[in-house]
XYZ file of C-alpha atoms in Angstrom:
668
model
C 3.363 -15.418 21.231
C 5.009 -18.267 23.349
C 8.634 -18.753 22.174
C 8.318 -22.381 21.515
C 5.117 -21.790 19.072
C 7.130 -18.712 17.532
C 10.111 -21.342 16.850
C 7.903 -24.009 15.502
C 6.074 -21.214 13.320
C 9.478 -20.379 12.021
C 10.192 -23.652 11.033
C 6.753 -24.564 9.206
C 7.073 -21.107 7.379
C 10.663 -22.032 6.251
C 9.013 -25.309 4.883
C 6.627 -23.435 2.994
C 8.975 -21.181 1.479
C 11.256 -24.227 0.516
C 8.392 -25.821 -1.269
C 8.572 -22.313 -3.287
C 12.280 -23.066 -3.920
C 13.050 -19.748 -2.403
C 11.824 -17.751 -5.320
C 8.757 -16.269 -4.105
C 7.178 -14.915 -1.037
C 3.909 -15.706 -1.383
C 1.785 -18.668 -2.576
C -1.029 -18.607 -5.243
C -3.263 -21.617 -3.380
C -6.596 -20.191 -1.858
C -5.272 -21.464 1.700
C -3.427 -18.591 3.602
C -0.024 -19.475 4.852
C -1.155 -18.998 8.453
C -3.619 -21.900 7.996
C -1.167 -24.311 6.982
C 1.304 -23.135 9.884
C -1.603 -23.575 12.300
C -2.235 -27.324 11.010
C 1.317 -27.453 11.535
C 1.099 -26.239 15.492
C -1.549 -29.182 16.369
C -3.762 -31.432 14.965
C -7.106 -31.928 14.455
C -9.881 -29.667 12.999
C -9.484 -26.053 12.814
C -12.221 -23.343 12.710
C -12.040 -21.691 9.276
C -13.489 -18.882 7.380
C -13.950 -19.681 3.483
C -14.658 -16.585 1.367
C -16.180 -17.793 -2.080
C -15.653 -16.533 -5.036
C -17.162 -12.645 -6.344
C -18.787 -14.653 -8.922
C -20.502 -17.129 -6.530
C -21.895 -16.776 -3.066
C -21.569 -18.028 0.557
C -24.586 -20.089 0.151
C -23.617 -21.765 -2.843
C -20.069 -22.399 -1.370
C -21.391 -23.778 1.852
C -23.783 -26.210 -0.083
C -21.018 -27.440 -2.524
C -18.769 -28.107 0.906
C -21.097 -29.892 2.533
C -22.052 -32.153 -0.491
C -18.337 -33.007 -0.648
C -18.003 -33.700 3.139
C -21.356 -35.873 3.069
C -19.399 -38.259 0.358
C -16.292 -38.891 2.589
C -14.720 -40.887 5.149
C -15.863 -40.611 8.732
C -13.235 -38.806 11.060
C -11.055 -40.840 13.268
C -13.333 -40.486 16.266
C -16.144 -41.742 14.037
C -17.872 -38.574 13.687
C -19.701 -37.646 10.144
C -17.731 -34.914 8.948
C -20.342 -33.066 6.996
C -22.199 -32.725 10.791
C -18.616 -32.101 12.688
C -17.777 -29.408 10.340
C -20.850 -27.198 11.835
C -20.808 -24.722 8.715
C -22.389 -21.692 9.339
C -23.003 -19.255 6.440
C -23.285 -14.960 6.419
C -23.471 -13.208 3.289
C -19.976 -13.193 2.706
C -18.555 -16.232 4.537
C -18.765 -19.575 5.211
C -17.214 -21.003 8.525
C -16.391 -24.600 8.734
C -14.096 -26.770 11.228
C -12.109 -28.996 8.847
C -9.161 -30.852 9.409
C -6.196 -31.084 7.352
C -7.598 -33.799 5.124
C -10.959 -32.381 4.685
C -9.549 -28.784 3.612
C -7.360 -31.101 0.925
C -10.090 -33.348 -0.411
C -13.189 -31.519 0.275
C -12.568 -27.266 0.293
C -9.707 -27.386 -2.286
C -11.598 -29.017 -4.894
C -14.358 -26.225 -4.944
C -11.615 -23.745 -6.180
C -10.555 -22.836 -9.620
C -6.837 -23.317 -8.313
C -7.543 -26.599 -8.144
C -8.834 -27.300 -11.459
C -6.695 -24.962 -13.530
C -3.705 -24.578 -12.072
C -2.264 -27.935 -10.830
C -2.121 -29.431 -14.019
C -1.637 -27.382 -17.325
C -3.371 -27.115 -19.730
C -6.787 -27.169 -18.595
C -7.802 -29.327 -21.382
C -5.817 -31.913 -23.319
C -4.479 -35.634 -22.721
C -4.984 -37.305 -20.423
C -8.442 -35.815 -19.104
C -9.469 -35.692 -15.976
C -8.421 -33.755 -12.363
C -5.737 -34.743 -10.267
C -7.389 -37.377 -8.168
C -8.737 -39.335 -11.368
C -5.431 -39.329 -12.628
C -4.102 -40.513 -9.622
C -6.297 -43.388 -9.281
C -6.268 -44.246 -13.009
C -3.431 -46.863 -13.534
C -2.749 -45.766 -16.913
C -1.673 -42.360 -15.628
C -0.346 -42.867 -11.984
C 2.971 -44.165 -12.896
C 3.735 -40.895 -14.853
C 2.270 -38.553 -12.408
C 4.400 -40.383 -9.396
C 7.458 -40.157 -11.307
C 6.841 -36.520 -12.558
C 6.216 -35.422 -8.708
C 9.236 -37.262 -7.465
C 11.327 -35.864 -9.842
C 10.647 -32.440 -8.625
C 10.076 -33.133 -4.908
C 13.557 -34.513 -5.043
C 14.836 -31.496 -6.527
C 13.507 -29.126 -3.542
C 15.959 -27.592 -1.693
C 18.956 -28.404 -4.220
C 20.830 -25.973 -6.432
C 18.830 -25.202 -9.427
C 20.322 -27.148 -12.684
C 19.433 -27.036 -16.165
C 15.904 -26.611 -16.860
C 14.039 -30.035 -17.329
C 11.343 -30.523 -19.804
C 8.068 -31.430 -18.288
C 6.966 -34.917 -18.433
C 3.759 -35.698 -20.307
C 1.415 -37.505 -18.044
C -0.273 -39.287 -20.895
C 3.019 -40.846 -22.329
C 5.569 -40.437 -19.394
C 7.911 -38.871 -21.725
C 9.206 -35.116 -21.853
C 7.657 -33.139 -23.657
C 8.041 -32.182 -27.425
C 7.155 -29.699 -29.602
C 4.627 -31.988 -31.239
C 3.109 -32.969 -27.812
C 3.022 -29.292 -26.549
C -0.782 -29.944 -25.642
C -0.217 -32.811 -23.659
C -0.860 -32.239 -19.604
C 1.867 -32.221 -17.136
C 2.336 -31.138 -13.431
C 3.023 -27.464 -12.296
C 5.283 -25.843 -9.689
C 1.792 -25.397 -7.735
C 0.920 -28.824 -7.575
C 4.227 -30.048 -6.262
C 4.475 -27.102 -3.461
C 0.771 -28.710 -2.523
C 2.090 -32.085 -2.286
C 5.237 -30.553 -0.312
C 3.219 -28.796 2.199
C 0.392 -30.919 2.745
C 1.931 -34.470 2.650
C 4.559 -32.747 5.366
C 1.642 -31.922 7.308
C 0.301 -35.263 6.835
C 3.619 -36.754 8.237
C 3.313 -34.581 11.045
C -0.126 -35.611 12.054
C 0.751 -39.127 11.915
C 3.839 -38.577 14.128
C 1.700 -36.908 16.682
C -1.107 -39.931 16.296
C 1.710 -42.369 17.053
C 2.598 -40.435 20.289
C 5.486 -38.113 19.002
C 5.538 -34.683 20.424
C 7.192 -32.645 17.625
C 7.959 -29.177 17.363
C 7.832 -28.878 20.830
C 11.461 -27.990 21.842
C 14.424 -26.258 20.648
C 15.184 -23.271 18.420
C 13.840 -22.682 15.130
C 16.667 -23.890 13.249
C 16.612 -27.321 15.271
C 12.844 -27.502 14.818
C 13.594 -27.078 10.931
C 15.930 -30.097 10.863
C 13.247 -32.085 12.924
C 10.702 -31.001 10.455
C 12.830 -32.296 7.315
C 13.395 -35.517 9.626
C 9.699 -35.936 9.647
C 9.080 -35.176 6.215
C 11.422 -38.220 5.099
C 11.951 -39.089 1.737
C 10.127 -37.661 -1.506
C 8.221 -41.291 -1.847
C 6.893 -40.641 1.634
C 5.726 -37.320 1.217
C 4.158 -38.106 -1.835
C 2.387 -41.404 -0.348
C 1.405 -39.376 2.680
C -0.299 -36.599 0.653
C -2.266 -39.172 -1.512
C -3.161 -40.942 1.284
C -5.557 -37.709 2.722
C -7.975 -38.807 -0.341
C -8.637 -42.222 0.907
C -12.326 -43.116 0.765
C -13.422 -39.308 -1.074
C -15.406 -39.482 -4.086
C -14.007 -38.058 -7.526
C -13.774 -34.003 -6.983
C -16.270 -32.370 -8.603
C -16.082 -30.269 -11.631
C -14.974 -26.932 -11.881
C -17.301 -24.790 -9.762
C -14.979 -21.750 -8.697
C -17.155 -21.295 -5.576
C -14.370 -21.195 -3.331
C -11.720 -17.991 -3.247
C -9.972 -17.972 -0.019
C -9.485 -19.912 3.174
C -8.684 -17.981 6.308
C -8.441 -19.021 10.090
C -11.625 -17.748 12.027
C -9.506 -15.597 14.511
C -10.824 -14.287 17.879
C -12.616 -11.079 17.661
C -15.684 -9.522 16.159
C -15.050 -6.880 13.752
C -17.771 -4.809 12.191
C -18.630 -1.502 10.447
C -20.219 -0.100 13.701
C -16.625 -0.127 15.405
C -15.456 2.351 12.880
C -18.216 4.470 13.028
C -17.850 4.658 16.768
C -14.175 5.116 16.298
C -14.917 8.654 14.403
C -17.863 9.531 16.939
C -20.250 9.130 13.915
C -22.763 7.595 16.285
C -22.483 9.932 19.133
C -22.803 13.044 16.711
C -25.768 11.755 15.236
C -27.616 11.177 18.182
C -26.401 14.400 20.161
C -27.066 16.715 17.017
C -29.829 14.626 15.306
C -28.201 14.812 11.726
C -28.126 11.883 9.221
C -26.981 13.723 6.327
C -30.458 14.721 4.851
C -30.571 17.158 2.276
C -26.862 15.999 0.916
C -26.281 14.708 -2.370
C -22.494 12.819 -2.611
C -20.904 11.557 -5.678
C -18.979 8.398 -5.352
C -16.430 7.823 -8.322
C -15.478 4.323 -8.099
C -16.328 0.866 -9.629
C -20.113 1.595 -9.085
C -22.945 1.356 -6.358
C -25.269 -1.525 -6.360
C -28.636 0.550 -6.481
C -30.735 -2.670 -5.508
C -29.219 -3.113 -2.587
C -31.087 -2.770 0.849
C -28.736 -0.699 2.433
C -29.518 2.390 0.229
C -33.241 2.402 0.350
C -35.597 5.307 1.293
C -38.041 4.595 4.221
C -41.636 5.504 4.582
C -42.879 7.392 7.431
C -42.957 4.522 9.627
C -39.688 3.491 8.825
C -40.201 0.437 6.669
C -37.513 0.278 3.658
C -39.176 0.914 0.369
C -39.477 -2.317 -1.564
C -39.432 -1.030 -4.857
C -35.778 -0.239 -5.610
C -36.510 1.542 -8.945
C -38.268 4.429 -6.797
C -36.879 3.840 -3.568
C -33.275 3.708 -3.734
C -30.827 7.082 -2.666
C -28.751 6.471 -5.720
C -30.296 9.063 -7.603
C -28.393 8.422 -10.829
C -26.027 6.023 -12.391
C -23.534 7.138 -15.073
C -20.692 4.546 -16.588
C -17.406 6.229 -17.283
C -15.861 2.865 -17.645
C -16.265 3.119 -21.070
C -15.838 6.835 -21.525
C -12.406 6.474 -23.239
C -13.931 4.294 -26.012
C -17.205 6.422 -26.477
C -15.422 9.928 -26.639
C -12.771 8.708 -28.989
C -15.476 7.786 -31.231
C -17.138 10.997 -31.148
C -14.167 12.793 -31.522
C -12.863 11.245 -34.492
C -16.582 11.821 -36.052
C -15.910 15.546 -34.991
C -12.570 15.732 -36.749
C -14.009 14.650 -39.880
C -16.730 17.021 -40.039
C -13.869 19.838 -39.520
C -11.399 18.581 -42.192
C -14.654 18.407 -44.413
C -15.692 22.168 -43.631
C -12.307 23.087 -43.989
C -12.003 21.882 -47.382
C -15.169 22.960 -48.530
C -14.607 26.654 -47.261
C -11.091 26.919 -48.694
C -9.502 26.836 -45.742
C -11.978 29.602 -43.923
C -14.161 27.628 -41.675
C -16.745 29.641 -39.896
C -17.642 28.872 -36.317
C -21.212 27.766 -37.544
C -19.924 24.688 -39.406
C -17.937 23.705 -36.455
C -19.904 21.486 -33.372
C -20.312 23.543 -30.206
C -18.891 21.017 -28.247
C -15.692 21.190 -29.881
C -15.328 24.896 -29.529
C -15.975 24.985 -25.849
C -15.485 21.455 -24.401
C -17.533 18.697 -24.589
C -21.276 19.462 -23.779
C -21.962 16.878 -21.150
C -25.627 17.601 -21.557
C -25.512 15.874 -25.040
C -23.934 12.925 -23.122
C -25.958 11.877 -20.133
C -28.082 9.841 -21.946
C -25.498 7.905 -23.549
C -23.606 7.359 -20.245
C -26.173 6.698 -17.711
C -27.096 3.378 -16.492
C -31.044 3.273 -16.383
C -32.715 2.539 -13.057
C -35.287 -0.166 -14.109
C -35.690 -3.604 -13.871
C -34.658 -4.498 -17.488
C -32.015 -2.194 -18.145
C -30.299 -1.569 -14.610
C -26.628 -3.448 -14.596
C -25.428 -3.734 -11.130
C -21.624 -3.473 -10.566
C -19.826 -6.868 -10.192
C -16.889 -5.145 -8.875
C -17.493 -4.799 -5.119
C -14.990 -1.682 -4.043
C -17.498 1.133 -4.958
C -20.596 -0.665 -3.267
C -18.444 -1.018 -0.304
C -17.409 2.465 -0.199
C -20.461 4.384 -0.406
C -21.669 1.471 2.560
C -19.137 2.961 4.644
C -20.596 6.567 3.753
C -24.155 6.212 3.499
C -25.531 2.678 4.433
C -28.867 1.859 6.337
C -29.461 -1.358 6.353
C -31.545 -3.265 9.477
C -32.151 -6.569 9.916
C -36.119 -6.090 9.435
C -35.305 -5.078 6.160
C -34.869 -8.373 4.591
C -37.159 -10.885 4.999
C -34.978 -13.618 4.797
C -33.094 -11.969 7.669
C -30.038 -11.385 5.762
C -27.709 -9.739 8.751
C -28.364 -12.579 11.033
C -26.191 -14.342 12.432
C -23.022 -12.463 11.493
C -19.995 -14.095 12.553
C -17.946 -10.871 12.405
C -20.472 -8.710 14.141
C -20.149 -7.919 17.469
C -24.021 -8.777 18.056
C -26.375 -10.368 15.970
C -29.350 -8.971 14.235
C -27.468 -5.287 14.501
C -28.247 -2.456 11.874
C -25.259 -1.676 9.502
C -25.225 1.940 9.614
C -23.042 4.224 7.777
C -21.522 7.382 8.958
C -24.243 9.583 7.353
C -27.250 7.227 6.244
C -29.839 9.854 4.776
C -27.344 10.985 2.306
C -28.513 10.824 -1.470
C -25.561 9.248 -3.922
C -24.555 9.661 -7.542
C -23.159 6.469 -8.825
C -19.847 7.643 -11.281
C -18.728 4.565 -12.261
C -14.954 5.057 -13.249
C -13.366 1.503 -13.011
C -14.557 -1.622 -15.000
C -15.558 -4.892 -13.506
C -11.828 -5.817 -13.166
C -11.222 -2.989 -11.147
C -9.193 -1.266 -13.591
C -9.708 2.420 -14.439
C -7.668 5.132 -16.290
C -6.858 8.914 -15.709
C -8.925 9.971 -18.732
C -11.993 8.491 -17.161
C -11.638 10.018 -13.725
C -11.013 13.532 -15.299
C -14.167 13.040 -17.596
C -16.384 12.367 -14.684
C -15.058 14.907 -12.519
C -15.796 17.342 -15.625
C -19.032 15.694 -15.414
C -19.767 16.518 -11.943
C -19.216 20.289 -12.357
C -21.426 20.156 -15.558
C -24.217 19.023 -13.621
C -23.567 21.426 -10.937
C -23.182 24.140 -13.178
C -26.954 23.698 -14.575
C -28.380 25.125 -11.352
C -28.167 27.778 -9.061
C -27.309 25.734 -6.008
C -24.779 22.939 -5.803
C -26.753 19.591 -6.822
C -23.515 17.746 -6.061
C -21.881 18.946 -2.793
C -18.905 16.745 -2.262
C -17.184 13.575 -3.723
C -15.350 10.413 -2.963
C -12.404 9.238 -5.050
C -11.227 6.306 -3.180
C -8.501 5.690 -6.131
C -5.352 6.081 -6.731
C -2.879 6.831 -9.730
C 0.870 6.350 -8.966
C 2.943 10.027 -9.550
C 5.991 9.804 -11.829
C 8.083 12.549 -10.535
C 9.750 12.884 -13.960
C 6.590 13.738 -15.756
C 4.709 16.347 -13.737
C 5.459 18.526 -10.638
C 3.666 16.727 -7.389
C 0.041 17.750 -7.252
C 0.316 18.891 -11.029
C -0.866 16.027 -12.654
C -3.843 16.140 -14.856
C -6.195 14.359 -12.410
C -5.006 16.717 -9.634
C -5.389 19.751 -11.530
C -8.756 18.626 -12.368
C -9.745 18.203 -8.618
C -8.517 21.731 -8.076
C -11.030 22.983 -10.236
C -13.840 20.858 -8.786
C -12.804 22.211 -5.546
C -12.669 25.680 -6.569
C -16.214 24.961 -8.218
C -17.334 24.714 -4.453
C -17.196 21.055 -3.993
C -15.575 18.988 -1.029
C -13.352 16.525 -2.326
C -11.915 13.631 -0.356
C -9.404 11.339 -1.736
C -7.538 8.177 -0.223
C -3.785 8.860 0.380
C -3.165 5.214 -1.498
C -1.873 2.012 -0.188
C 2.007 2.563 -0.963
C 3.360 3.097 3.030
C 4.972 -0.532 2.477
C 7.786 -1.278 0.321
C 10.551 -4.108 -0.235
C 13.764 -2.933 -0.885
C 16.845 -4.897 -2.960
C 19.843 -4.195 -0.408
C 23.577 -3.830 -1.387
C 24.006 -7.431 -0.677
C 21.376 -8.372 -3.109
C 18.843 -9.310 -0.292
C 15.049 -8.362 -0.213
C 14.168 -6.044 3.049
C 10.835 -4.619 3.761
C 10.135 -0.989 5.541
C 8.268 1.815 5.569
C 7.772 4.468 2.524
C 7.750 8.137 2.864
C 6.660 10.499 0.068
C 4.293 8.112 -1.222
C 1.201 9.443 -1.512
C -0.466 8.703 -4.728
C -2.832 10.774 -6.898
C -5.376 12.584 -6.784
C -4.166 12.811 -2.805
C -1.439 15.083 -4.302
C -4.097 17.379 -5.082
C -3.490 20.204 -2.332
C -7.282 21.539 -1.995
C -8.377 17.800 -1.415
C -8.769 16.262 1.498
C -6.533 13.175 1.562
C -7.120 10.469 4.001
C -4.658 7.652 5.595
C -5.743 4.753 7.491
C -5.736 3.625 11.013
C -6.851 0.731 12.951
C -10.650 0.394 13.098
C -10.936 -0.103 16.686
C -7.942 0.847 18.473
C -6.272 3.980 16.643
C -4.540 5.157 19.788
C -2.721 1.650 20.175
C -1.872 0.799 16.425
C -1.621 3.983 15.214
C -1.376 4.386 11.197
C -1.804 1.306 9.056
C 1.418 -0.083 7.747
C -0.005 -0.157 4.433
C -0.938 3.760 4.344
C 0.840 6.228 1.920
C 2.722 8.880 4.028
C 4.043 12.206 3.268
C 5.009 14.547 2.978
C 4.360 15.257 -0.866
C 7.075 15.206 -3.220
C 7.380 19.329 -3.500
C 7.257 18.993 0.439
C 3.769 19.519 1.528
C 1.996 18.209 4.722
C -0.164 15.292 3.450
C -1.893 13.053 4.403
C -4.900 15.516 6.008
C -6.501 13.102 8.469
C -6.474 9.341 9.053
C -9.890 7.255 9.584
C -10.336 3.977 9.991
C -9.209 1.649 7.368
C -8.498 -2.237 8.409
C -10.972 -4.888 8.048
C -14.129 -2.507 7.593
C -17.183 -4.325 6.854
C -19.238 -2.702 4.482
C -21.659 -3.482 1.779
C -21.104 -5.201 -1.373
C -23.150 -6.027 -4.116
C -26.052 -8.501 -4.244
C -27.349 -7.462 -0.729
C -24.029 -9.023 1.353
C -21.565 -7.383 3.350
C -17.816 -7.915 3.488
C -14.275 -6.806 4.974
C -12.161 -4.536 3.239
C -8.842 -2.861 3.754
C -7.360 0.373 2.452
C -7.314 3.979 2.219
C -10.287 3.295 0.325
C -12.184 2.647 3.248
C -10.829 5.410 5.341
C -11.781 8.212 2.676
C -15.580 7.577 3.032
C -15.471 8.249 6.692
C -14.303 11.735 5.830
C -16.811 12.015 3.209
C -19.557 10.998 5.844
C -18.286 13.371 8.113
C -18.432 16.243 5.858
C -21.851 15.592 4.721
C -23.148 15.530 8.414
C -21.729 19.076 8.427
C -23.225 20.305 5.401
C -26.657 18.795 6.345
C -26.487 20.577 9.905
C -24.905 23.597 8.659
C -26.165 24.148 4.884
C -24.525 27.607 5.074
C -21.226 25.920 4.337
C -22.228 24.622 1.097
C -19.639 25.655 -1.722
C -17.052 26.342 1.003
C -14.976 23.348 0.911
C -11.659 24.871 2.381
C -13.806 25.822 5.295
C -15.323 22.383 5.733
C -11.249 20.679 5.556
C -10.337 23.687 8.014
C -13.006 22.522 10.685
C -12.445 18.576 10.063
C -8.613 18.916 10.462
C -8.665 21.466 13.211
C -11.094 18.632 15.266
C -9.013 15.976 14.718
C -7.499 13.731 17.717
C -3.734 13.998 17.725
C -2.620 10.020 17.812
C 0.740 11.563 18.599
C 2.437 10.403 15.465
C 4.569 11.798 12.896
C 2.428 14.675 11.452
C 3.695 12.916 8.149
C 2.208 9.849 9.073
C -1.184 11.079 10.737
C -1.601 14.488 9.076
C -3.808 16.366 11.641
C -4.785 13.138 13.281
C -7.913 11.259 13.864
C -11.462 12.166 12.369
C -13.538 12.925 15.156
C -16.867 14.155 13.886
C -18.697 14.945 17.255
C -16.133 17.241 18.024
C -16.064 18.947 14.279
C -19.884 19.602 15.035
C -19.467 20.844 18.404
C -16.692 23.373 16.986
C -19.644 25.164 15.003
């Protein structure tokens, strides 16, 4: 980066942090800091990527944004903003070229943050959102006074806490007025940041060339001078809304605003990095005959990426009979269900004990109590039926994303609506999305709820259920399991690798099932120095459970396209384990990997969660090509580790190295 731009970026970042009163290192708005900084570096429109809220969709977000822009004022060059924005849509994102003013008055009012976080409480007197309150002569003076008071306090030593000012009366809030609405720190932050940037734009429009010379300290002082008084920055902020209509009601369609950076990132890159595409071509193997369990938040069985194909390669349209997701089981509620069952069982045992005078016979006690739970009895209660009326797709995206990396087979011609074209993040338009092993059949074992929360109990129950399924047959029904989840290991409670979930993983491996686990995302840490200042760095001995289990294949993350250049991802957990064993075992792509999400969509995600299914797919290809290795997970682990490519990094960072599927197949 040019030194001048770097210095200007530092000055702008300081301005953003100053608005946070130096108490935080993040901000809550949907707009990421680099977007604000980019507006500060140059005037005019920026090409942005807008991500919809997971409850909404890209099309809905694009429509709402377009409607907002159509009702707004023209740009300085006379262009109509809805056309000048050149909005484009993929399944997961909206691209739009927006000026600073359009970002503030058209995009931000489409977010939940705008309607719920700027003025609190959400309901109460006076009614209306921010712009309506500013335009109301009855409330504008109170809103102005409250904002000026807070803006004046920025950068000054914190004094005694002040009571918020009620916007309906202009008085400090009392106990009796606790429901009256008042401004929040988020609104003060937004006014300071956007108002300062608007003042910077105005200076450039007047012919000035701010933030082009000097050091970061000099530019920081220059930026504060441009900001001017609190009255001037407040006026500049609300001037951004001149000519705009009243903001819409809460739509919660906007989640995040990023810069549309150069470069096209997609799942094909990550498959090529581990040579999955070459392995499929050379060995003609795609995972047929292999069944894998994904223990996660759930797989969208209706997704086109998981459909079977007829002999002509056409996707089967009826998902209920055509999905490669063989069955779905919901263990996210296992804790409550099994607790209810246990209490009933304990009641029965107590009754039998009393009736027998203390000599309980085995016949009087439920078999599941004596020998552990009978999963055959519970299968139907945990099953999510694959019927049009009974099926519930997951709302959390994580599990479907993981499954797509492992087993997606999604082609442009599969969708009559051409869902895959165009895609802003793809290297080419209309390209298929192909996972590592696109013919693998899947078991969807849900352990996380809609919010992505799970517990160790649910994971253990799910792993036991997998062993029970295999115990019914002479052969292994499920040959592998992917665990893209982590539980923090507490050293004082258990020896490393000996926690309940790790022990259960060892039993699963001992039963013949390949078990792949994410290393965890604890590789970066912040530290409090002896001077009381926060610092950051990398953390060793940060592998999470169940990745600490000795027999599982523990996977760290690397760059999705240039692993030799960038090495191990900064967030990827590092070894050794707490008891001195080498982990992770391998690394695989885990940065900005695009894969499937519910609703026939795709999205980029980061984490060792994304790296693990690359290795699961590799193991599935090995087992498809060499079924004699079924039931020999240690051999699969040995082959994959021996074939890995050395990235020439520390072994506790990279393990054996980068996954190389082609070499692994060639080595047998």
